[in-house]
Coordinates of C-alpha atoms and ligand atoms in Angstrom, one line a residue:
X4 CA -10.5 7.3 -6.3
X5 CA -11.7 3.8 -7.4
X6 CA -13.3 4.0 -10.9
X7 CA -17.4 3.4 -11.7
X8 CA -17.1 -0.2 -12.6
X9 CA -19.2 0.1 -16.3
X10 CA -17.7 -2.7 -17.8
X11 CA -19.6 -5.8 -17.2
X12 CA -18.9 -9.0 -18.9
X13 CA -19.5 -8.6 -22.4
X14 CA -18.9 -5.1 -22.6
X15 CA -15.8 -3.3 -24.2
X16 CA -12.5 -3.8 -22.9
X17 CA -8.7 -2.6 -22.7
X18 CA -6.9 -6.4 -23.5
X19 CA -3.6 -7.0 -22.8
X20 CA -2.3 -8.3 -26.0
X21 CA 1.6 -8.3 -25.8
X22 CA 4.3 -7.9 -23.5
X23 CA 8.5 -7.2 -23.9
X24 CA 10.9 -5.3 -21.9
X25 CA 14.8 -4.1 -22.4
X26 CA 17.4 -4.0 -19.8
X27 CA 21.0 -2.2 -20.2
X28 CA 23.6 -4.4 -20.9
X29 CA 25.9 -2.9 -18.2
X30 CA 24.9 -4.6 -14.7
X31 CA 26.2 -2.9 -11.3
X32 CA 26.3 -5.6 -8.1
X33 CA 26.4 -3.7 -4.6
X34 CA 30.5 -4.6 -4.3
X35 CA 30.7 -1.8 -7.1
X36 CA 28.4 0.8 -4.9
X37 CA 30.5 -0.3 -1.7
X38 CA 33.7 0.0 -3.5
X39 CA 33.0 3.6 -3.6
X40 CA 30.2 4.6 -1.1
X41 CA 29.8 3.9 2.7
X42 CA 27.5 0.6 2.4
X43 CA 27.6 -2.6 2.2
X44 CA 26.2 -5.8 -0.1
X45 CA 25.6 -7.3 3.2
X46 CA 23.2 -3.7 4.2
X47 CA 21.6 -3.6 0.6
X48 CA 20.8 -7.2 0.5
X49 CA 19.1 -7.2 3.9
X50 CA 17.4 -3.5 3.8
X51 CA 16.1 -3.3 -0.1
X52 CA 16.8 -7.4 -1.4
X53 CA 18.6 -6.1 -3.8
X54 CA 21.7 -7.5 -5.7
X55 CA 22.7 -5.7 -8.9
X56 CA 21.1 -3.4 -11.3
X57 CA 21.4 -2.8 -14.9
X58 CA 22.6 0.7 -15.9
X59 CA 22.4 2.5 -19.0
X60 CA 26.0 3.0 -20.9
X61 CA 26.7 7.0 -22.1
X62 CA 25.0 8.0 -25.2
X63 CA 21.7 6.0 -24.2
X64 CA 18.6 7.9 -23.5
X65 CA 15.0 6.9 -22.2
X66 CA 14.2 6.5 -25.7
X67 CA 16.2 3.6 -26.7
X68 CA 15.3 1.2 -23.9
X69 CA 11.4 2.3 -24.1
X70 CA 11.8 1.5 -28.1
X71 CA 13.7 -1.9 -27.2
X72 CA 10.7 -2.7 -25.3
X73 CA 8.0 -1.6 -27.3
X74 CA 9.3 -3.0 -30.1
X75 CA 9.2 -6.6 -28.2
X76 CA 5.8 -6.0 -27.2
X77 CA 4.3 -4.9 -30.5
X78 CA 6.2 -8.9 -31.5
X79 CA 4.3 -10.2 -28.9
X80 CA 1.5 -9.3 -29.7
X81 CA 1.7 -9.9 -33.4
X82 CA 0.9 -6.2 -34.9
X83 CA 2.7 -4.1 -36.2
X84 CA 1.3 -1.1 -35.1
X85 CA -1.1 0.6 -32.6
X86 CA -3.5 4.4 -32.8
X87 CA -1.5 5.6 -29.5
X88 CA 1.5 5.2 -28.3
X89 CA 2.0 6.1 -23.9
X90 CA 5.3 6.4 -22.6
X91 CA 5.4 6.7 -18.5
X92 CA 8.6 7.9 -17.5
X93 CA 10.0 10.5 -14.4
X94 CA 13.6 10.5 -17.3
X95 CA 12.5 11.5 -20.2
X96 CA 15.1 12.1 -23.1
X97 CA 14.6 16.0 -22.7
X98 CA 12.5 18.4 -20.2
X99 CA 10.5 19.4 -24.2
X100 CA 9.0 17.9 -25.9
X101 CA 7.6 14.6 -24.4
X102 CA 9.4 11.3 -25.3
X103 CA 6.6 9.5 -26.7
X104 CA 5.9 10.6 -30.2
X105 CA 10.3 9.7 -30.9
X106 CA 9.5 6.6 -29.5
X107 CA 6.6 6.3 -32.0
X108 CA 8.4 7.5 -34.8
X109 CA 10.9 5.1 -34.1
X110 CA 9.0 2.0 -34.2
X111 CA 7.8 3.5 -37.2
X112 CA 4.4 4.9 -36.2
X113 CA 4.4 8.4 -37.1
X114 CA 0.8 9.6 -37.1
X115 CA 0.0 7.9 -33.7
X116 CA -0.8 9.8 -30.6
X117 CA 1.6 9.5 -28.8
X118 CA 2.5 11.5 -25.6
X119 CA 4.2 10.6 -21.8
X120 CA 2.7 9.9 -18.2
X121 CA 4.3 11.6 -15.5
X122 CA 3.7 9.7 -12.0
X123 CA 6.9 8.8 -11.1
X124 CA 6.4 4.9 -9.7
X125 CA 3.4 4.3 -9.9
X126 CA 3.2 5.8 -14.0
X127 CA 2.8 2.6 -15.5
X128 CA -0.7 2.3 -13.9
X129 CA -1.8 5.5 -14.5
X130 CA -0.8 5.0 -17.8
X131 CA -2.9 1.4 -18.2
X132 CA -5.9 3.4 -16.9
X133 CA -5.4 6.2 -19.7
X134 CA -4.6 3.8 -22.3
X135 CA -7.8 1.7 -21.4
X136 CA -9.7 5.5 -21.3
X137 CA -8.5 5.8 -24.9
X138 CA -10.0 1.9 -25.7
X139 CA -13.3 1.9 -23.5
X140 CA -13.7 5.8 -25.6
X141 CA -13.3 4.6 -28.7
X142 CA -10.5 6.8 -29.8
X143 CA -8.1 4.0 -30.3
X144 CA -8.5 0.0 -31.2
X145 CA -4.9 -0.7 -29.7
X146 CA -2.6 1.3 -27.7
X147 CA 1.1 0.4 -26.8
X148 CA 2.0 1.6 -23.0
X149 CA 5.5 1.5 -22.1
X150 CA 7.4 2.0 -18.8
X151 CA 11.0 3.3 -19.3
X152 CA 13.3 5.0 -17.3
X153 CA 17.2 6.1 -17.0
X154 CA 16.6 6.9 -13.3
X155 CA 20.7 6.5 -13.1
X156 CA 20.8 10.1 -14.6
X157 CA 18.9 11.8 -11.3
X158 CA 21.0 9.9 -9.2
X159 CA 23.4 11.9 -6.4
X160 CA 26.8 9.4 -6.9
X161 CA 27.6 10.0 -3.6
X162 CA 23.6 9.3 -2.0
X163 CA 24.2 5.5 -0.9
X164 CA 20.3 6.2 0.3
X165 CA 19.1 6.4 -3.1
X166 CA 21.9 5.1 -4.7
X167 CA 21.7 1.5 -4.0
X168 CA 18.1 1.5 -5.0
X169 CA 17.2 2.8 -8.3
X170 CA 18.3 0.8 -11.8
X171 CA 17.6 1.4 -15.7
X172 CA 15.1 -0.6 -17.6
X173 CA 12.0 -0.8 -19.7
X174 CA 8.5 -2.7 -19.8
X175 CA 5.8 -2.5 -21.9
X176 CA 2.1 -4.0 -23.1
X177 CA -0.1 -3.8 -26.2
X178 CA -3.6 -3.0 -25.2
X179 CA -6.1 -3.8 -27.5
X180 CA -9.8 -3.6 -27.6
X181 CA -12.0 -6.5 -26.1
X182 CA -14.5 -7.7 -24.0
X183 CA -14.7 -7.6 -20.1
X184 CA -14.7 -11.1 -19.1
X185 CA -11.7 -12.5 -21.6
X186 CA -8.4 -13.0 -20.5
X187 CA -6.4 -10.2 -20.6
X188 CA -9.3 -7.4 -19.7
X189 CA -7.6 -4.6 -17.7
X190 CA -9.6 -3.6 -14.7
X191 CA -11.2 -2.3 -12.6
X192 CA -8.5 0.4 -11.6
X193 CA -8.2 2.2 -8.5
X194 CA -5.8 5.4 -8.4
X195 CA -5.1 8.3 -6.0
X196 CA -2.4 11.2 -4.6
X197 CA -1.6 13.3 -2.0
X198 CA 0.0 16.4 -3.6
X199 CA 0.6 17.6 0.3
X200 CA 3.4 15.0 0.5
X201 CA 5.0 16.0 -2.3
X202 CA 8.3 17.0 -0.3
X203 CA 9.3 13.4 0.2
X204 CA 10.0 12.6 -3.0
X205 CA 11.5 15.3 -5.5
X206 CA 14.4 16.7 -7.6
X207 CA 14.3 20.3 -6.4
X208 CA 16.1 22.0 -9.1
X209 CA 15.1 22.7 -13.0
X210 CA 11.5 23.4 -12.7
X211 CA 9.3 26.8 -13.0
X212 CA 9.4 26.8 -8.9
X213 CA 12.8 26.8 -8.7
X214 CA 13.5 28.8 -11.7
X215 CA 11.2 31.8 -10.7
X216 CA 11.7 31.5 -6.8
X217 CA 15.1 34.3 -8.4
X218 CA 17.3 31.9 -6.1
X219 CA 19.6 29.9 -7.9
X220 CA 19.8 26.1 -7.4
X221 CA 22.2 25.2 -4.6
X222 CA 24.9 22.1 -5.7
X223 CA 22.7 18.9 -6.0
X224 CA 19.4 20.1 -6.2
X225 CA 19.4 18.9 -9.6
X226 CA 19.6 15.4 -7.7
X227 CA 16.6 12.8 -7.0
X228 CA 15.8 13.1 -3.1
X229 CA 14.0 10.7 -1.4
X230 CA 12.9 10.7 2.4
X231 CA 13.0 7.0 2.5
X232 CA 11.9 6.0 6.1
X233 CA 8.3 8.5 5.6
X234 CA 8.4 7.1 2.0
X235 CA 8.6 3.5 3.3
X236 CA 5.8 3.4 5.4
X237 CA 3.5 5.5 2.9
X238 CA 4.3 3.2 0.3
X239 CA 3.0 0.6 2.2
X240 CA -0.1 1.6 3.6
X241 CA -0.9 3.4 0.0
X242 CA -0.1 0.2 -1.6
X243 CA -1.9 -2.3 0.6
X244 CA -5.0 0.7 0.8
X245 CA -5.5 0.4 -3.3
X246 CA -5.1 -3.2 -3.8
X247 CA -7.6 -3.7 -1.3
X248 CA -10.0 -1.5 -3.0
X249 CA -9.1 -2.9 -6.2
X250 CA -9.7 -6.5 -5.4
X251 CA -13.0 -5.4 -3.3
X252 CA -14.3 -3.6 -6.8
X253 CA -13.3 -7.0 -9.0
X254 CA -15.5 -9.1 -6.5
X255 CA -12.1 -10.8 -5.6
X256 CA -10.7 -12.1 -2.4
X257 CA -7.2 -12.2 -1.4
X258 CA -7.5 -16.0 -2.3
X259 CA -8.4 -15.5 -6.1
X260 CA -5.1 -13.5 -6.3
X261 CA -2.2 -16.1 -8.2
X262 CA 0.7 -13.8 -8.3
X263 CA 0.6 -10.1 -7.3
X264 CA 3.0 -8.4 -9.5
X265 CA 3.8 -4.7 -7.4
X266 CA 6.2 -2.1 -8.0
X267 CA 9.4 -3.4 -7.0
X268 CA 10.6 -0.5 -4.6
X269 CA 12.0 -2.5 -2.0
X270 CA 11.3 -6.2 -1.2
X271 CA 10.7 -5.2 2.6
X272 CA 7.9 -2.8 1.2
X273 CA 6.3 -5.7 -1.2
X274 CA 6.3 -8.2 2.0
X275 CA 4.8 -6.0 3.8
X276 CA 1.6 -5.1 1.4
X277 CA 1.6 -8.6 0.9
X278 CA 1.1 -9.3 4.5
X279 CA -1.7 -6.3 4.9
X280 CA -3.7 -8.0 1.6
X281 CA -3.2 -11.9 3.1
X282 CA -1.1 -13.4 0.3
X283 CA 1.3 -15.9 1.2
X284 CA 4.7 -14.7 0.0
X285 CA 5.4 -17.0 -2.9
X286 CA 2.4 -15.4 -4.3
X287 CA 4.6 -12.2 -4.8
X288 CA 6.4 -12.0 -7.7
X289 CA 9.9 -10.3 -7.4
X290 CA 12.9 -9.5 -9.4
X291 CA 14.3 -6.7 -7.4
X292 CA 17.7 -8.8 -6.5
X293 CA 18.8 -8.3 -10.6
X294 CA 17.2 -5.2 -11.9
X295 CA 16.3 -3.1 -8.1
X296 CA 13.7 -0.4 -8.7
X297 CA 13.2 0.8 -11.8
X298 CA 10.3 3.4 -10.7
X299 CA 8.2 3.3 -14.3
X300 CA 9.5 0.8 -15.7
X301 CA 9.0 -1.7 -12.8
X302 CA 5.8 -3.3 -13.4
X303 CA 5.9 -3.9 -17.3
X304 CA 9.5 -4.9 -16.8
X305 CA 8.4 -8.0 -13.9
X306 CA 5.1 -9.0 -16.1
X307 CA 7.6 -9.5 -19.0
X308 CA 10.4 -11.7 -17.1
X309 CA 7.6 -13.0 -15.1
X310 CA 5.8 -14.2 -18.3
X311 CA 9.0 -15.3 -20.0
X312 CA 9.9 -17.8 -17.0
X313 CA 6.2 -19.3 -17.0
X314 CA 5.8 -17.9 -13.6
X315 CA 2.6 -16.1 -14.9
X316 CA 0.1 -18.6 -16.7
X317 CA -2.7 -18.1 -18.9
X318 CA -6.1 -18.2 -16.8
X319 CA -4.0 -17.2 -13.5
X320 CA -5.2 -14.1 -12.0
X321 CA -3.1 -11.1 -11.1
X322 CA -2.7 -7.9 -9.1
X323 CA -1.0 -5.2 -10.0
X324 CA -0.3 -2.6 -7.3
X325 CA 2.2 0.7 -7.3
X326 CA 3.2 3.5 -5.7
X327 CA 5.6 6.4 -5.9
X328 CA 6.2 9.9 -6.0
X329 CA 3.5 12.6 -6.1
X330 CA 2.6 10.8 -3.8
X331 CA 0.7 8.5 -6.5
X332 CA -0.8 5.1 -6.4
X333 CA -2.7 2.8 -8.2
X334 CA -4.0 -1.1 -8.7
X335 CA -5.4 -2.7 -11.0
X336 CA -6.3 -6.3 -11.3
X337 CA -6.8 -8.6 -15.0
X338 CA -6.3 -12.5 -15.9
X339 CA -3.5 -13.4 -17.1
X340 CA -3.7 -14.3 -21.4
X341 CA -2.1 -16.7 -23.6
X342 CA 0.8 -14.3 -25.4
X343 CA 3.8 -15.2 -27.5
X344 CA 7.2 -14.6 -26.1
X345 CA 8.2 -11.2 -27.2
Ligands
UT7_29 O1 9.8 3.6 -5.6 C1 8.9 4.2 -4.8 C2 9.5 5.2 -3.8 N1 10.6 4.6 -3.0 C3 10.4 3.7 -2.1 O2 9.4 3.2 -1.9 C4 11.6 3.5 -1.2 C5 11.2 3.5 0.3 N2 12.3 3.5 1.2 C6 13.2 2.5 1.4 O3 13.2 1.6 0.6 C7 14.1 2.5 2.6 O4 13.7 3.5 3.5 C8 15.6 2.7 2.2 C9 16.2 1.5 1.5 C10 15.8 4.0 1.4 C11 16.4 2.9 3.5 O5 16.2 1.7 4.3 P1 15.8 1.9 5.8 O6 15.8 0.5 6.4 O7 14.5 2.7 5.9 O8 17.0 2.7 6.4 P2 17.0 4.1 7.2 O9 16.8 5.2 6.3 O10 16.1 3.9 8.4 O11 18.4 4.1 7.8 C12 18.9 3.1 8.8 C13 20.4 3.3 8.9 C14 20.8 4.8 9.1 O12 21.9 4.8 10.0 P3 21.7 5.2 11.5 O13 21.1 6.5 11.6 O14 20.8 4.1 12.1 O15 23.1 5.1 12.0 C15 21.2 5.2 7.7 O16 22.1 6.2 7.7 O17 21.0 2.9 7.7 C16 21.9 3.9 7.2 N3 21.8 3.8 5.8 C17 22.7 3.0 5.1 N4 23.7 2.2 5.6 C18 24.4 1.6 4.6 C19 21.0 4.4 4.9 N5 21.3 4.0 3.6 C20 22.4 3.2 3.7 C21 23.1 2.4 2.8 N6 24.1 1.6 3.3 N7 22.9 2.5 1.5

C-alpha cells in the first residue's frame, strides 16, 4: 500500500524533532554464544556481520530501555512533553495491558495517549506512519515514538539460528507538527503484509490459537522461531520492493538518497537491498557488528548513533526501509534536521 501523497509543500507535516536511544549495559560478543552453542565468531561474522550485542540484565523489562530512550529524545528535542506517546515493540513488559501508557507515566506524561505498535521489525515504521496520522489529523501537536525491545526474553538458549542474531535496545523520535517541505517532514510512507506467511516468523505458544486449539504447548513453543533462509530472501525483495516505491512517490532517485538507514537484520540482507535500489554501499548506514538486530528498536536505535557520530547531517537526505514479521514492511523517506544531541 503506498499512501495518497496529500502533503505538498507547505502543507502540515509530521517533523522529526528529537532523537535518543538506550542500550543494556551488559554486551555479549559471539565467543560467549560459541562458548556454549555450536557456532562460531568466525560463522556469525561472515553470515549476519555481527560482533556483539547488548543484553538486558534480570529485573529489566521493555519499559526501562523504551523510557531511557524516550526520555533522551524528549532532551533532544527540547520539550518536555508530547499529546501521544507510541511504543512499537514484539516484548512488551506483560501480554495486558500495552506498555505504552507506563512508559508515559514514567516520563511523567500521565494523560497522554499512549498505546503500543505490534509489527515485529518493521514496527517502528508503522508506528512513524501512525504517529504522523495522529499529526497530519490533528489529534496531537507532538507525539514521541519509541522502538524498544528485550527480544533476549523470546530467545530458545540453545537456537544458535536465532540466537546469534537478535540483541536488546531502544530508539526513539519526537514528531512534532510542521510543514512538508522543512527538514525533518516524515513522508511519504509506503507499508504492506502478507498475513499468508505468517508461519516463518512466530512464537507459537501463549496466544488465543494455541490456547483454544485444547492442545497444550509442546516444550519451546513459547520460543521465537524464525525460518531464516525463506525469511532472508523475503526480507529482501520486500525491503528493496518498498523503498523503491517510496523513493518513486518522493520524486527521488536512488542518487538523492545520502544514507539509507534500514532495519539492521543481517548485513548480507542490507547489502543486498542496497544493491536492488543502486546505492553504493557506504551509503548504508550500519551498526549491526555492536548492537545485531534489535527487531523494533533497530531503526530509532541507528538514526540516534548515526546522528550522534555526525554520520547523518542536517540537509542530507535519508531512507528508511524495514521489514519483519507478519510479514510487515514499510519505507519511508525525510531530510535529515538540525537536532541537539540527546
Ligand atoms: O529481522 C527481520 C527478520 N529476520 C531476518 O531478516 C533474518 C533473516 N535470515 C538470516 O539472517 C539468515 O538466514 C540466518 C543468519 C538466520 C542464517 O544464515 P544463512 O546464511 O541463511 O544460513 P542457513 O540457514 O542457510 O544455514 C547454512 C548452514 C546450515 O548448515 P548446513 O545445513 O549447510 O550443514 C546451518 O545449519 O549454517 C548452519 N547454521 C549455523 N552454523 C553455525 C545456521 N546457524 C548457524 C550458526 N552457527 N549460528
Amino acid at each position: 500500500m503506498v499512501a495518497r501523497r496529500t502533503d505538498t509543500d507547505g502543507r502540515r507535516a509530521a517533523v522529526v524533532a528529537g532523537v535518543g536511544s538506550c542500550l543494556p549495559a551488559r554486551t555479549v560478543p559471539n565467543e560467549e554464544l560459541a562458548a556454549r552453542l555450536d557456532t562460531s565468531d568466525a560463522w556469525i561474522r561472515s553470515r549476519t556481520g555481527i560482533a556483539r550485542r547488548h543484553v538486558a540484565a534480570p529485573g529489566t523489562a521493555t519499559s526501562d530501555l523504551a523510557v531511557g530512550a524516550g526520555a533522551r529524545a524528549l532532551k533532544s528535542s527540547g520539550e518536555p512533553a508530547v499529546d501521544a506517546v507510541l511504543v512499537a515493540t514484539t516484548t512488551p513488559d506483560r501480554p495486558c495491558p500495552a506498555t505504552a501508557p507506563l512508559v508515559a507515566a514514567r516520563l511523567g506524561m500521565t494523560g497522554a495517549a499512549a498505546h503500543d505498535v505490534s509489527a515485529v521489525c518493521t514496527g517502528f515504521v508503522y508506528a512513524l506512519a501512525s504517529a504522523a496520522g495522529l499529526i497530519l489529523a490533528d489529534v496531537a501537536e507532538r507525539v514521541l515514538v519509541i522502538g524498544a525491545e528485550t527480544f533476549s526474553t523470546l530467545l530458545d538458549p540453545g537456537d544458535r539460528s536465532t540466537s546469534v542474531i537478535f540483541g536488546d535496545g531502544a530508539g526513539a523520535v519526537v514528531l512534532r507538527s510542521g510543514t512538508a517541505g522543512e527538514p525533518g517532514a516524515l513522508g511519504p510512507f509506503d507499508l504492506g503484509s502478507d498475513g499468508e506467511s505468517e508461519a516463518l516468523i512466530t512464537v507459537p505458544a501463549g496466544g488465543s490459537r494455541q490456547r483454544l486449539s485444547g492442545v497444550p504447548p509442546r516444550p519451546g513453543e513459547e520460543f521465537f522461531t524464525m525460518s531464516g533462509k525463506e525469511v532472508f530472501r523475503h526480507a529482501v525483495r520486500r525491503m528493496t520492493g518498498s523503498a523503491k516505491a517510496v523513493l518513486a512517490r518522493a520524486g527521488w532517485t536512488a542518487e538523492d538518497v545520502d544514507h539509507m538507514v534500514g532495519h539492521q537484520a543481517n548485513s548480507r540482507i542490507t547489502q543486498h537491498v542496497a544493491e536492488g535500489i543502486g546505492l553504493p554501499p557506504q551509503r548504508c548506514f550500519s551498526n549491526i557488528a555492536e548492537v545485531g538486530n534489535t527487531a523494533a528498536a533497530s531503526i530509532p536505535l541507528a538514526l540516534d548513533q548515526a546522528h550522534a557520530k555526525g554520520v547523518l547531517r542536517p540537509g542530507q537526505r535519508v531512507l528508511l526501509t524495514a521489514f519483519g514479521g507478519g510479514l510487515t514492511w514499510g519505507s519511508t523517506v525525510l531530510t535529515w534536521p538540525r537536532l541537539d544531541p540527546s
